[in-house]
PDB file of C-alpha atoms in Angstrom:
ATOM      1  CA  UNK A   1     -20.921-157.740-161.511  1.00 47.00           C
ATOM      2  CA  UNK A   2     -17.205-158.186-160.915  1.00 54.00           C
ATOM      3  CA  UNK A   3     -14.896-155.267-161.368  1.00 55.00           C
ATOM      4  CA  UNK A   4     -12.002-155.203-163.912  1.00 63.00           C
ATOM      5  CA  UNK A   5      -9.714-153.557-161.367  1.00 76.00           C
ATOM      6  CA  UNK A   6      -6.586-155.739-160.698  1.00 85.00           C
ATOM      7  CA  UNK A   7      -5.298-154.058-157.527  1.00 91.00           C
ATOM      8  CA  UNK A   8      -4.663-156.640-154.734  1.00 96.00           C
ATOM      9  CA  UNK A   9      -7.211-157.313-151.983  1.00 97.00           C
ATOM     10  CA  UNK A  10      -5.950-157.212-148.379  1.00 98.00           C
ATOM     11  CA  UNK A  11      -7.696-159.823-146.217  1.00 98.00           C
ATOM     12  CA  UNK A  12      -7.194-158.960-142.540  1.00 99.00           C
ATOM     13  CA  UNK A  13      -7.991-162.056-140.551  1.00 99.00           C
ATOM     14  CA  UNK A  14      -8.742-162.258-136.882  1.00 98.00           C
ATOM     15  CA  UNK A  15      -6.856-159.107-135.863  1.00 99.00           C
ATOM     16  CA  UNK A  16      -8.977-158.768-132.857  1.00 98.00           C
ATOM     17  CA  UNK A  17      -8.061-157.429-129.387  1.00 98.00           C
ATOM     18  CA  UNK A  18      -8.139-160.793-127.808  1.00 96.00           C
ATOM     19  CA  UNK A  19      -5.972-162.423-130.475  1.00 96.00           C
ATOM     20  CA  UNK A  20      -3.345-159.782-130.876  1.00 98.00           C
ATOM     21  CA  UNK A  21      -2.863-159.169-127.212  1.00 96.00           C
ATOM     22  CA  UNK A  22      -3.798-162.767-126.178  1.00 92.00           C
ATOM     23  CA  UNK A  23      -4.358-163.765-122.465  1.00 92.00           C
ATOM     24  CA  UNK A  24      -1.383-164.571-120.426  1.00 92.00           C
ATOM     25  CA  UNK A  25      -2.034-168.352-120.396  1.00 90.00           C
ATOM     26  CA  UNK A  26      -1.480-168.407-124.212  1.00 92.00           C
ATOM     27  CA  UNK A  27       2.075-167.152-123.686  1.00 92.00           C
ATOM     28  CA  UNK A  28       3.738-164.621-125.894  1.00 95.00           C
ATOM     29  CA  UNK A  29       2.909-164.398-129.573  1.00 96.00           C
ATOM     30  CA  UNK A  30       5.450-164.442-132.382  1.00 97.00           C
ATOM     31  CA  UNK A  31       6.242-161.510-134.593  1.00 97.00           C
ATOM     32  CA  UNK A  32       7.110-158.584-132.264  1.00 97.00           C
ATOM     33  CA  UNK A  33       6.691-156.149-135.216  1.00 98.00           C
ATOM     34  CA  UNK A  34       3.070-157.413-136.030  1.00 98.00           C
ATOM     35  CA  UNK A  35       1.261-154.200-134.981  1.00 99.00           C
ATOM     36  CA  UNK A  36       3.435-151.697-136.917  1.00 99.00           C
ATOM     37  CA  UNK A  37       3.589-153.980-139.953  1.00 99.00           C
ATOM     38  CA  UNK A  38      -0.166-154.384-140.044  1.00 99.00           C
ATOM     39  CA  UNK A  39      -0.604-150.612-139.576  1.00 99.00           C
ATOM     40  CA  UNK A  40       1.865-149.989-142.454  1.00 99.00           C
ATOM     41  CA  UNK A  41       0.049-152.430-144.876  1.00 99.00           C
ATOM     42  CA  UNK A  42      -3.407-150.940-144.010  1.00 99.00           C
ATOM     43  CA  UNK A  43      -2.116-147.348-144.450  1.00 99.00           C
ATOM     44  CA  UNK A  44      -0.687-148.329-147.871  1.00 98.00           C
ATOM     45  CA  UNK A  45      -3.904-150.008-149.053  1.00 98.00           C
ATOM     46  CA  UNK A  46      -6.007-147.067-147.908  1.00 98.00           C
ATOM     47  CA  UNK A  47      -3.757-144.495-149.548  1.00 98.00           C
ATOM     48  CA  UNK A  48      -3.935-146.434-152.862  1.00 97.00           C
ATOM     49  CA  UNK A  49      -7.666-147.031-152.368  1.00 97.00           C
ATOM     50  CA  UNK A  50      -7.209-150.706-152.733  1.00 97.00           C
ATOM     51  CA  UNK A  51      -9.922-153.063-151.270  1.00 97.00           C
ATOM     52  CA  UNK A  52      -9.673-154.238-147.749  1.00 98.00           C
ATOM     53  CA  UNK A  53     -11.769-156.968-146.209  1.00 98.00           C
ATOM     54  CA  UNK A  54     -11.783-157.559-142.464  1.00 99.00           C
ATOM     55  CA  UNK A  55     -12.591-161.017-140.996  1.00 98.00           C
ATOM     56  CA  UNK A  56     -13.388-161.625-137.308  1.00 98.00           C
ATOM     57  CA  UNK A  57     -13.690-164.888-135.576  1.00 97.00           C
ATOM     58  CA  UNK A  58     -16.716-165.542-133.341  1.00 97.00           C
ATOM     59  CA  UNK A  59     -16.213-168.787-131.500  1.00 94.00           C
ATOM     60  CA  UNK A  60     -19.743-169.836-130.876  1.00 91.00           C
ATOM     61  CA  UNK A  61     -18.761-173.482-130.122  1.00 91.00           C
ATOM     62  CA  UNK A  62     -16.710-172.669-126.971  1.00 89.00           C
ATOM     63  CA  UNK A  63     -18.623-170.415-124.528  1.00 81.00           C
ATOM     64  CA  UNK A  64     -15.332-169.733-122.628  1.00 88.00           C
ATOM     65  CA  UNK A  65     -13.279-168.557-125.537  1.00 90.00           C
ATOM     66  CA  UNK A  66     -12.544-164.836-125.271  1.00 92.00           C
ATOM     67  CA  UNK A  67     -12.647-164.601-129.099  1.00 93.00           C
ATOM     68  CA  UNK A  68     -16.481-164.481-128.989  1.00 93.00           C
ATOM     69  CA  UNK A  69     -19.009-161.700-129.509  1.00 94.00           C
ATOM     70  CA  UNK A  70     -20.099-162.587-126.038  1.00 93.00           C
ATOM     71  CA  UNK A  71     -16.946-160.703-124.900  1.00 93.00           C
ATOM     72  CA  UNK A  72     -17.034-157.399-126.725  1.00 94.00           C
ATOM     73  CA  UNK A  73     -13.693-156.139-125.374  1.00 95.00           C
ATOM     74  CA  UNK A  74     -11.724-159.023-126.719  1.00 96.00           C
ATOM     75  CA  UNK A  75     -13.893-159.588-129.789  1.00 95.00           C
ATOM     76  CA  UNK A  76     -13.509-156.077-131.168  1.00 97.00           C
ATOM     77  CA  UNK A  77     -10.912-155.281-133.800  1.00 98.00           C
ATOM     78  CA  UNK A  78      -7.422-154.404-132.520  1.00 98.00           C
ATOM     79  CA  UNK A  79      -6.597-150.791-132.856  1.00 98.00           C
ATOM     80  CA  UNK A  80      -3.882-151.662-135.399  1.00 98.00           C
ATOM     81  CA  UNK A  81      -6.492-153.193-137.692  1.00 99.00           C
ATOM     82  CA  UNK A  82      -9.719-151.316-136.929  1.00 98.00           C
ATOM     83  CA  UNK A  83     -11.957-151.093-140.077  1.00 98.00           C
ATOM     84  CA  UNK A  84     -12.528-147.624-141.614  1.00 98.00           C
ATOM     85  CA  UNK A  85     -15.303-146.273-143.668  1.00 97.00           C
ATOM     86  CA  UNK A  86     -17.110-148.833-145.662  1.00 96.00           C
ATOM     87  CA  UNK A  87     -14.523-151.565-145.392  1.00 98.00           C
ATOM     88  CA  UNK A  88     -16.597-154.843-145.021  1.00 97.00           C
ATOM     89  CA  UNK A  89     -16.386-157.006-141.928  1.00 98.00           C
ATOM     90  CA  UNK A  90     -17.031-160.660-142.394  1.00 98.00           C
ATOM     91  CA  UNK A  91     -17.818-162.779-139.323  1.00 97.00           C
ATOM     92  CA  UNK A  92     -16.688-166.454-139.389  1.00 97.00           C
ATOM     93  CA  UNK A  93     -17.279-169.209-136.783  1.00 96.00           C
ATOM     94  CA  UNK A  94     -14.690-171.665-137.966  1.00 96.00           C
ATOM     95  CA  UNK A  95     -10.982-171.591-138.957  1.00 96.00           C
ATOM     96  CA  UNK A  96     -11.229-170.799-142.658  1.00 97.00           C
ATOM     97  CA  UNK A  97     -12.606-167.374-143.667  1.00 98.00           C
ATOM     98  CA  UNK A  98     -13.744-168.891-146.937  1.00 97.00           C
ATOM     99  CA  UNK A  99     -16.478-170.867-145.134  1.00 97.00           C
ATOM    100  CA  UNK A 100     -18.248-167.532-144.432  1.00 96.00           C
ATOM    101  CA  UNK A 101     -20.590-167.044-147.409  1.00 91.00           C
ATOM    102  CA  UNK A 102     -20.183-163.262-147.263  1.00 95.00           C
ATOM    103  CA  UNK A 103     -16.513-163.522-148.064  1.00 96.00           C
ATOM    104  CA  UNK A 104     -17.132-165.205-151.368  1.00 93.00           C
ATOM    105  CA  UNK A 105     -19.765-162.634-152.193  1.00 93.00           C
ATOM    106  CA  UNK A 106     -17.303-159.735-151.482  1.00 94.00           C
ATOM    107  CA  UNK A 107     -14.506-161.409-153.445  1.00 94.00           C
ATOM    108  CA  UNK A 108     -16.781-162.054-156.439  1.00 90.00           C
ATOM    109  CA  UNK A 109     -17.796-158.436-156.452  1.00 90.00           C
ATOM    110  CA  UNK A 110     -14.227-157.383-156.488  1.00 90.00           C
ATOM    111  CA  UNK A 111     -13.211-160.004-159.131  1.00 82.00           C
ATOM    112  CA  UNK A 112     -11.790-163.465-158.441  1.00 70.00           C
ATOM    113  CA  UNK A 113      -8.632-162.942-160.615  1.00 74.00           C
ATOM    114  CA  UNK A 114      -7.156-160.494-158.136  1.00 85.00           C
ATOM    115  CA  UNK A 115      -4.294-161.401-155.761  1.00 94.00           C
ATOM    116  CA  UNK A 116      -5.461-161.727-152.215  1.00 97.00           C
ATOM    117  CA  UNK A 117      -2.935-160.668-149.578  1.00 98.00           C
ATOM    118  CA  UNK A 118      -3.561-162.301-146.193  1.00 99.00           C
ATOM    119  CA  UNK A 119      -2.408-160.947-142.804  1.00 99.00           C
ATOM    120  CA  UNK A 120      -3.514-161.731-139.287  1.00 98.00           C
ATOM    121  CA  UNK A 121      -3.759-164.295-136.504  1.00 98.00           C
ATOM    122  CA  UNK A 122      -3.076-167.143-135.756  1.00 96.00           C
ATOM    123  CA  UNK A 123      -0.632-168.258-138.313  1.00 94.00           C
ATOM    124  CA  UNK A 124      -0.834-171.914-137.391  1.00 94.00           C
ATOM    125  CA  UNK A 125      -4.589-171.941-137.210  1.00 96.00           C
ATOM    126  CA  UNK A 126      -6.898-169.586-138.970  1.00 97.00           C
ATOM    127  CA  UNK A 127      -4.304-168.044-141.362  1.00 98.00           C
ATOM    128  CA  UNK A 128      -3.285-171.553-142.273  1.00 97.00           C
ATOM    129  CA  UNK A 129      -6.864-172.798-142.771  1.00 97.00           C
ATOM    130  CA  UNK A 130      -7.943-169.675-144.750  1.00 98.00           C
ATOM    131  CA  UNK A 131      -4.878-169.667-147.015  1.00 98.00           C
ATOM    132  CA  UNK A 132      -5.096-173.402-147.840  1.00 97.00           C
ATOM    133  CA  UNK A 133      -8.845-173.296-148.392  1.00 97.00           C
ATOM    134  CA  UNK A 134      -8.517-170.219-150.624  1.00 96.00           C
ATOM    135  CA  UNK A 135      -5.770-171.860-152.629  1.00 96.00           C
ATOM    136  CA  UNK A 136      -8.005-174.933-153.044  1.00 96.00           C
ATOM    137  CA  UNK A 137     -10.774-172.614-154.419  1.00 94.00           C
ATOM    138  CA  UNK A 138      -8.393-171.160-156.976  1.00 93.00           C
ATOM    139  CA  UNK A 139      -7.477-167.832-155.442  1.00 94.00           C
ATOM    140  CA  UNK A 140      -4.025-166.489-155.847  1.00 95.00           C
ATOM    141  CA  UNK A 141      -2.955-165.781-152.273  1.00 97.00           C
ATOM    142  CA  UNK A 142       0.070-164.239-150.557  1.00 98.00           C
ATOM    143  CA  UNK A 143       0.516-164.555-146.799  1.00 98.00           C
ATOM    144  CA  UNK A 144       2.624-161.823-145.311  1.00 99.00           C
ATOM    145  CA  UNK A 145       4.630-163.643-142.774  1.00 98.00           C
ATOM    146  CA  UNK A 146       5.723-160.526-140.684  1.00 98.00           C
ATOM    147  CA  UNK A 147       2.140-159.133-140.647  1.00 99.00           C
ATOM    148  CA  UNK A 148       0.910-162.424-139.248  1.00 98.00           C
ATOM    149  CA  UNK A 149       1.659-164.020-135.877  1.00 98.00           C
ATOM    150  CA  UNK A 150       1.204-167.275-133.935  1.00 97.00           C
ATOM    151  CA  UNK A 151       1.091-168.501-130.456  1.00 96.00           C
ATOM    152  CA  UNK A 152       3.134-171.431-129.219  1.00 94.00           C
ATOM    153  CA  UNK A 153       1.920-174.955-129.258  1.00 87.00           C
ATOM    154  CA  UNK A 154       3.853-176.253-126.216  1.00 80.00           C
ATOM    155  CA  UNK A 155       6.050-179.295-126.304  1.00 82.00           C
ATOM    156  CA  UNK A 156       9.125-177.291-127.306  1.00 82.00           C
ATOM    157  CA  UNK A 157       7.253-175.259-129.979  1.00 89.00           C
ATOM    158  CA  UNK A 158       7.337-171.721-128.789  1.00 95.00           C
ATOM    159  CA  UNK A 159       5.562-168.973-130.716  1.00 96.00           C
ATOM    160  CA  UNK A 160       8.453-168.185-133.049  1.00 96.00           C
ATOM    161  CA  UNK A 161       8.958-171.906-133.935  1.00 95.00           C
ATOM    162  CA  UNK A 162       5.254-172.472-134.378  1.00 96.00           C
ATOM    163  CA  UNK A 163       4.956-169.458-136.694  1.00 97.00           C
ATOM    164  CA  UNK A 164       8.027-170.518-138.747  1.00 97.00           C
ATOM    165  CA  UNK A 165       6.638-174.021-139.122  1.00 95.00           C
ATOM    166  CA  UNK A 166       3.184-172.738-140.127  1.00 96.00           C
ATOM    167  CA  UNK A 167       4.673-170.482-142.806  1.00 98.00           C
ATOM    168  CA  UNK A 168       6.866-173.253-144.113  1.00 97.00           C
ATOM    169  CA  UNK A 169       3.835-175.503-144.499  1.00 95.00           C
ATOM    170  CA  UNK A 170       1.841-172.737-146.228  1.00 96.00           C
ATOM    171  CA  UNK A 171       4.632-172.117-148.748  1.00 96.00           C
ATOM    172  CA  UNK A 172       3.488-175.361-150.513  1.00 93.00           C
ATOM    173  CA  UNK A 173       0.109-173.777-151.254  1.00 95.00           C
ATOM    174  CA  UNK A 174       0.531-170.002-151.423  1.00 96.00           C
ATOM    175  CA  UNK A 175       3.186-167.424-151.682  1.00 96.00           C
ATOM    176  CA  UNK A 176       4.753-166.502-148.277  1.00 97.00           C
TER     177      UNK A 176
END
């Protein structure tokens, strides 16, 4: 049975050690203030006792990807976003968190009419996929640009430009 509470839900996506710190070959990530911004949002949500759902990516398709449960040190939640208490952790194996059936179950329990605030990694990939998919499903989403980050795409698109472009594209679907 869904709750009638209307406080926003924080959806923390792929804030895992290997994503936040990233291997050297990925280059630098955007959003130098990512870690303190994530910590601040999580602190606020916890103080207000608002719901938080954590999502972790488990790349089962590419055995060399460090964002896989095969590599516990890089798969685990980054310290800035470590789940506490009974905060649910949803495991996804593709870009959109909404493909993971457990996310839909958690959101239905909390009430679909709530705003869902999305933070995490990578803005041009899983944040983009999750936000667009959630919008298509009828969720009211907000992506926090400075509590999300991206890696560069090469070809003149460094991390900052990639993140800026990803957020501009998302603004057609959700609030950024």
